[in-house]
Amino acid sequence: MPWFVFALLLLPALAVGWIWFSRRPTKVAWPEYLKRVGILFCIGWIAASPFITTRGLGTGEAYNYSLATADAVKQFREGVFPVLVGQSEYAFNGRVHPIRTAPFMAYFAGLLDLVTFRQLNFWALQNLTLALSLIGAAFSAYASLRRATSIAPGLALVLASGFVLAPGVLAPAYSMDLYMTVTTLPFVPLALGAALRTLRGDRRFLVYALLGAAIAATWLAHPPVALWLTAGIVILQLPLFVLWRWRGRELLNAAAGALLCLALCGYSFASALTIQDYTSATKARDTVTTIGEVSRVFKDSLRPVSAKADALSDFQLGYAYWALLAIATLGAIARRRFDALLLCAIAGFYLIFTTPVPGLNAWLWTHVPSMVATMTSYWPMQRLYLLITAFAIFGFAAGGLSFSLDWARPKIFRDALGLALIAGGVWTAYEAWHFVGRGLGTRIDAERSAIVHRPENIDLTVTSYAFIGAPPYFVNGVMDPKMELRLLQPGTMDVAASNWNAPGSLGQPVQEGAFRTAQADGDFVELKPRFTLKPNTRYRLDFNFQSAPLDASLQIVGPHTFREYKLPKAGASQGFGMLPENNHALTLWTTANEDEEVTLKLVAPGLGATGVASFANFSLRPIDEAKLPVRVDSWVPFRVRVHADAPAYLETPRIFVKGYTPIVNGKPVRAQESPARLLMFPVPAGDSVVEINYTGPGLARVAFWTAAIAWLGFFGFGGYFVFVQREPEDIPRSADTDTPSRRPIGPILLRVAAAVIVIAVLVGGVTFFRNRSAREHAYAEAAGPLHIRLILPRKETGRSQPLVTTGKKGEGTFIFIQYTDPTHIKIGVDVWGLPLYVSEPIAVDYYAEQDFVVSSGALYPPGHPKLKSIDPARLEALRKHITVTLNGTKVVDREVFSYESEIKDVTVGESRIGVSNTEPKFVGQILEVERLPIPEKP
């Protein structure tokens, strides 16, 4: 706990340091500054108090995120950087969410682990990340309000406190454990404050840089919130664009800020978009559920926060903030503050998305871009009320309102309004306590917090398979990663060997018999006998179920063990359960240093009153891991030893995503997706040593290091101009800002822009000449047979797709592949004007690389320099034949003419010349295309 508090105190320490460097207050002024820092820290501490613990808290979603945090931190400790997929025992399935979709939390937890010298457990690192986000939100809201508006420090403290205690802010933290959303809290006020400053004439590069960095950080923290925040910021900047208020240097500053933002957050896009194809998401148009959920929840959102603060309706604006928005709007109109009115208008516009306004709400959700609807999900209130609250607060502050309420007449009205604001503050604090109380109530004790992170108790949860989908072996409970490795037969993909049923790996039963009721009480039924687990030994517990499938939970409990499996089926079809197709076995082990006795319990409402006469017969046997076909040596890095009786594919428990590089016996092999959507790759017969590395797609890695360098540059550049270029206090301040005059940075930016243009011209020139040289080389080689290596698409039975197409419309030749069944293909030849030819079925392994060599007359263009030295008779024979060789065997040999074709009209895997017996595009994976030497004969 001392290290936890130390990390928390870093935030007010940084605030005090910032005040000292930027303000250099006098001794008389210091107490006032310290008082504000203390108030902000205390308010943030109150809002974050449930997270100020090294114990676990929250629901299963919080536990799921703690596993993602644990995995990332463990990889950092092992020297893996960047972390792109799960690899440790906390994420042995290779999860990508949230490390690839919202990476800020994992990397910030890793930084905290470094700062605290690895003294905190994984729960503490997660809690500390969230606590600092909430406390940081109070500081950033205050600083942004003070810098962007003219409100007094006291009102800024009140509004900053109101932001961090608002229902729309605390509900994500405590109602549904939306921790990614919580990490955006410090950045939303920074973005709004910077945007407001640009509207008010402060369009220096540093302001645009701050705006870009705040938006970028939000994208890295949680893209759904960032999407709506970015839209709001764009709307705020529209007046500057429409009225063309950017002039010279200001336009350059804005463009530089936008480029900086893209560099800082580009990794967020590259990382997510390289996980899978999102084409379907961009075309989706199912918003009926969203509209229905908005209508269902809205009435309840107008009521006070629920007693347990756990309802969807607790994502709300709150009475005080409805009033604040109304006052801000009226004040902006009365005082003719366009910027304040624009902020309030954006808040009102976003409210329409969460309010069932007849016709309008449904129309908006039906017409938003599909990707927006998909990212927002069915519950927009989770994303929008946070932003609506922030826009309302900044709208109120931008209107120039103050506690004195001098603008209100007569006095009785002014006094009533002041009392209403005080009442609103009291009510907000009261409702905030509901959320804080729920957070405190969900804390678990220290012993349980440690138990759930022990390897024998890790429950990955189905959320860890987000964006990809769970395999048929998934168990919603503890899975044993060492058992989830299989050898698959080439071609059929049937299981050839599995760690679950390896011959000779099971010893004699150490205990067997029948489970009977030992004790029944309320909803619990304790079963006998109990088991004793010895250290360093894995056991397989086989069930022969005797009772009908039960709607209950099976718990396995011991001093260091807690597991829970839902019955009758605990997960996917081939996962653990009572149904015939389920796996009827579990593995048990303990990482404790002494023997551990475990008990099985059944839990269901009222089950204790009826009991269970005969649950299952059982057998508990030790596993000899040395006799398993696949033995795991380590998870980070992932190293295994394989014994295969014949060539096979090794299927791992990791989700397949692009970027894996398996190394088998020192040689890299191609990673593939198994029928279960898991990572697999070929292994030879005999014994093999395998290491599986994840380098990630090139685009993701380039974007990551670009962002890392950009962030280092941002902090270095900002620090230089804030501290090094800081001018003395007696330098006159400009008339329209409250900041000291500084050395103008326009000339520096112009030099940077000129350098960028020169570099771009040089790179463009080099690229042009290289491409020209490449085109000349391609033409010189563009004659002769085509050698094509490819991977056939799966589950395309009955379809035909192009291999090579030559010619032009009306004079074309198509060589295509027809997918006959899961183990056979046919090769077709369609020359326009001649009869169609289709080969006999050819046996193939759809999971292996296919090696094609295609030769046709169109591949020997007349007059090509490469053909001048070829004997005319030999060349004529080649031009009158079409041959296709597959994996060394000639499968097509037709003496048939094919139309002449220009080089640009020879396409591999694609048809651009019209209708044929083949589809327009090959949907498999083309690995390599090259020209071969001219053969002696067809």
mmCIF file of C-alpha atoms in Angstrom, residues 465-606:
data_model
loop_
_atom_site.group_PDB
_atom_site.id
_atom_site.type_symbol
_atom_site.label_atom_id
_atom_site.label_comp_id
_atom_site.label_asym_id
_atom_site.label_seq_id
_atom_site.Cartn_x
_atom_site.Cartn_y
_atom_site.Cartn_z
ATOM 1 C CA TYR A 465 -12.361 -13.677 -27.324
ATOM 2 C CA ALA A 466 -13.950 -10.370 -28.382
ATOM 3 C CA PHE A 467 -13.532 -9.350 -32.050
ATOM 4 C CA ILE A 468 -12.598 -12.913 -33.063
ATOM 5 C CA GLY A 469 -15.056 -15.368 -31.515
ATOM 6 C CA ALA A 470 -14.610 -18.287 -29.159
ATOM 7 C CA PRO A 471 -13.500 -21.703 -30.495
ATOM 8 C CA PRO A 472 -15.622 -24.840 -29.978
ATOM 9 C CA TYR A 473 -13.332 -25.854 -27.077
ATOM 10 C CA PHE A 474 -14.072 -22.700 -25.072
ATOM 11 C CA VAL A 475 -15.046 -23.152 -21.426
ATOM 12 C CA ASN A 476 -16.635 -20.344 -19.444
ATOM 13 C CA GLY A 477 -14.547 -21.237 -16.438
ATOM 14 C CA VAL A 478 -10.970 -22.361 -15.879
ATOM 15 C CA MET A 479 -9.337 -23.887 -18.964
ATOM 16 C CA ASP A 480 -6.060 -25.752 -18.719
ATOM 17 C CA PRO A 481 -3.864 -24.211 -21.443
ATOM 18 C CA LYS A 482 -1.445 -27.137 -21.411
ATOM 19 C CA MET A 483 -4.243 -29.467 -22.473
ATOM 20 C CA GLU A 484 -5.541 -27.242 -25.295
ATOM 21 C CA LEU A 485 -2.933 -28.358 -27.869
ATOM 22 C CA ARG A 486 -3.769 -30.794 -30.642
ATOM 23 C CA LEU A 487 -2.205 -32.425 -33.700
ATOM 24 C CA LEU A 488 -4.497 -32.365 -36.742
ATOM 25 C CA GLN A 489 -4.335 -34.655 -39.757
ATOM 26 C CA PRO A 490 -3.472 -32.917 -43.051
ATOM 27 C CA GLY A 491 -6.395 -32.649 -45.417
ATOM 28 C CA THR A 492 -9.247 -33.808 -43.201
ATOM 29 C CA MET A 493 -8.200 -31.769 -40.138
ATOM 30 C CA ASP A 494 -9.363 -34.587 -37.880
ATOM 31 C CA VAL A 495 -7.664 -34.748 -34.468
ATOM 32 C CA ALA A 496 -4.678 -37.083 -34.776
ATOM 33 C CA ALA A 497 -3.464 -36.590 -31.208
ATOM 34 C CA SER A 498 -4.496 -34.429 -28.298
ATOM 35 C CA ASN A 499 -3.117 -33.789 -24.856
ATOM 36 C CA TRP A 500 -6.580 -34.680 -23.536
ATOM 37 C CA ASN A 501 -6.405 -38.284 -24.727
ATOM 38 C CA ALA A 502 -2.700 -39.033 -25.194
ATOM 39 C CA PRO A 503 -2.074 -42.798 -24.827
ATOM 40 C CA GLY A 504 -0.096 -43.691 -21.716
ATOM 41 C CA SER A 505 -0.260 -40.193 -20.237
ATOM 42 C CA LEU A 506 -2.769 -41.156 -17.497
ATOM 43 C CA GLY A 507 -1.638 -43.049 -14.441
ATOM 44 C CA GLN A 508 -3.639 -45.375 -12.241
ATOM 45 C CA PRO A 509 -6.609 -43.759 -10.454
ATOM 46 C CA VAL A 510 -5.676 -42.245 -7.115
ATOM 47 C CA GLN A 511 -9.362 -41.968 -6.298
ATOM 48 C CA GLU A 512 -12.561 -43.140 -7.951
ATOM 49 C CA GLY A 513 -16.156 -43.817 -7.046
ATOM 50 C CA ALA A 514 -19.400 -41.846 -7.037
ATOM 51 C CA PHE A 515 -20.250 -38.313 -5.946
ATOM 52 C CA ARG A 516 -22.908 -38.260 -3.243
ATOM 53 C CA THR A 517 -24.467 -35.517 -1.189
ATOM 54 C CA ALA A 518 -22.413 -34.799 1.910
ATOM 55 C CA GLN A 519 -24.294 -31.708 3.069
ATOM 56 C CA ALA A 520 -27.204 -29.678 1.711
ATOM 57 C CA ASP A 521 -28.133 -26.212 2.869
ATOM 58 C CA GLY A 522 -30.199 -23.568 1.071
ATOM 59 C CA ASP A 523 -28.820 -23.233 -2.435
ATOM 60 C CA PHE A 524 -25.706 -25.365 -1.820
ATOM 61 C CA VAL A 525 -25.100 -29.078 -2.088
ATOM 62 C CA GLU A 526 -21.666 -30.250 -1.001
ATOM 63 C CA LEU A 527 -20.497 -33.461 -2.637
ATOM 64 C CA LYS A 528 -18.330 -36.164 -1.200
ATOM 65 C CA PRO A 529 -15.651 -37.424 -1.372
ATOM 66 C CA ARG A 530 -13.084 -34.619 -1.305
ATOM 67 C CA PHE A 531 -9.795 -34.683 -3.237
ATOM 68 C CA THR A 532 -6.218 -34.077 -2.141
ATOM 69 C CA LEU A 533 -4.005 -32.411 -4.750
ATOM 70 C CA LYS A 534 -0.250 -32.731 -4.429
ATOM 71 C CA PRO A 535 2.142 -30.005 -5.591
ATOM 72 C CA ASN A 536 3.752 -30.345 -9.027
ATOM 73 C CA THR A 537 1.158 -32.885 -10.160
ATOM 74 C CA ARG A 538 -1.639 -32.479 -12.696
ATOM 75 C CA TYR A 539 -4.751 -34.619 -12.376
ATOM 76 C CA ARG A 540 -7.530 -35.429 -14.784
ATOM 77 C CA LEU A 541 -10.983 -35.700 -13.246
ATOM 78 C CA ASP A 542 -13.373 -37.689 -15.453
ATOM 79 C CA PHE A 543 -17.135 -37.504 -14.876
ATOM 80 C CA ASN A 544 -19.617 -40.180 -15.822
ATOM 81 C CA PHE A 545 -22.782 -38.210 -15.174
ATOM 82 C CA GLN A 546 -25.638 -40.170 -13.652
ATOM 83 C CA SER A 547 -28.200 -37.438 -13.111
ATOM 84 C CA ALA A 548 -30.177 -35.607 -15.758
ATOM 85 C CA PRO A 549 -28.538 -32.363 -16.965
ATOM 86 C CA LEU A 550 -28.695 -29.854 -14.111
ATOM 87 C CA ASP A 551 -29.301 -26.126 -14.324
ATOM 88 C CA ALA A 552 -26.719 -25.367 -11.657
ATOM 89 C CA SER A 553 -23.134 -24.258 -11.091
ATOM 90 C CA LEU A 554 -20.351 -26.664 -10.222
ATOM 91 C CA GLN A 555 -17.846 -25.129 -7.817
ATOM 92 C CA ILE A 556 -14.428 -26.547 -6.942
ATOM 93 C CA VAL A 557 -13.176 -24.950 -3.743
ATOM 94 C CA GLY A 558 -10.011 -25.274 -1.653
ATOM 95 C CA PRO A 559 -7.627 -23.099 0.369
ATOM 96 C CA HIS A 560 -5.952 -21.890 -2.867
ATOM 97 C CA THR A 561 -8.577 -22.981 -5.388
ATOM 98 C CA PHE A 562 -11.826 -21.503 -6.609
ATOM 99 C CA ARG A 563 -13.447 -22.544 -9.870
ATOM 100 C CA GLU A 564 -16.992 -22.351 -11.152
ATOM 101 C CA TYR A 565 -18.590 -24.017 -14.180
ATOM 102 C CA LYS A 566 -22.125 -23.462 -15.378
ATOM 103 C CA LEU A 567 -24.105 -26.652 -15.965
ATOM 104 C CA PRO A 568 -25.372 -28.347 -18.013
ATOM 105 C CA LYS A 569 -22.984 -26.679 -20.496
ATOM 106 C CA ALA A 570 -20.142 -24.458 -19.384
ATOM 107 C CA GLY A 571 -19.167 -23.018 -22.735
ATOM 108 C CA ALA A 572 -19.024 -23.987 -26.400
ATOM 109 C CA SER A 573 -20.095 -27.315 -27.846
ATOM 110 C CA GLN A 574 -16.838 -29.174 -27.169
ATOM 111 C CA GLY A 575 -16.106 -27.487 -23.858
ATOM 112 C CA PHE A 576 -16.844 -28.966 -20.443
ATOM 113 C CA GLY A 577 -20.417 -29.913 -19.675
ATOM 114 C CA MET A 578 -22.969 -32.652 -19.047
ATOM 115 C CA LEU A 579 -24.347 -32.941 -22.590
ATOM 116 C CA PRO A 580 -23.254 -35.843 -24.832
ATOM 117 C CA GLU A 581 -21.152 -33.675 -27.165
ATOM 118 C CA ASN A 582 -19.361 -31.920 -24.284
ATOM 119 C CA ASN A 583 -16.002 -32.799 -22.786
ATOM 120 C CA HIS A 584 -16.713 -34.678 -19.531
ATOM 121 C CA ALA A 585 -13.292 -34.128 -17.970
ATOM 122 C CA LEU A 586 -11.423 -31.386 -16.136
ATOM 123 C CA THR A 587 -7.831 -31.080 -15.020
ATOM 124 C CA LEU A 588 -6.908 -30.072 -11.474
ATOM 125 C CA TRP A 589 -3.604 -28.903 -10.022
ATOM 126 C CA THR A 590 -2.242 -26.601 -7.364
ATOM 127 C CA THR A 591 0.655 -24.169 -7.381
ATOM 128 C CA ALA A 592 0.794 -24.207 -3.583
ATOM 129 C CA ASN A 593 3.825 -25.712 -1.845
ATOM 130 C CA GLU A 594 1.771 -28.149 0.229
ATOM 131 C CA ASP A 595 -1.034 -30.640 -0.310
ATOM 132 C CA GLU A 596 -4.417 -29.031 -0.908
ATOM 133 C CA GLU A 597 -7.812 -30.546 -0.207
ATOM 134 C CA VAL A 598 -10.595 -29.448 -2.548
ATOM 135 C CA THR A 599 -14.360 -29.849 -2.347
ATOM 136 C CA LEU A 600 -16.985 -29.985 -5.078
ATOM 137 C CA LYS A 601 -20.255 -28.108 -4.619
ATOM 138 C CA LEU A 602 -23.399 -27.667 -6.672
ATOM 139 C CA VAL A 603 -25.147 -24.305 -6.462
ATOM 140 C CA ALA A 604 -28.654 -23.499 -7.675
ATOM 141 C CA PRO A 605 -31.701 -21.754 -6.156
ATOM 142 C CA GLY A 606 -33.381 -24.161 -3.742
#
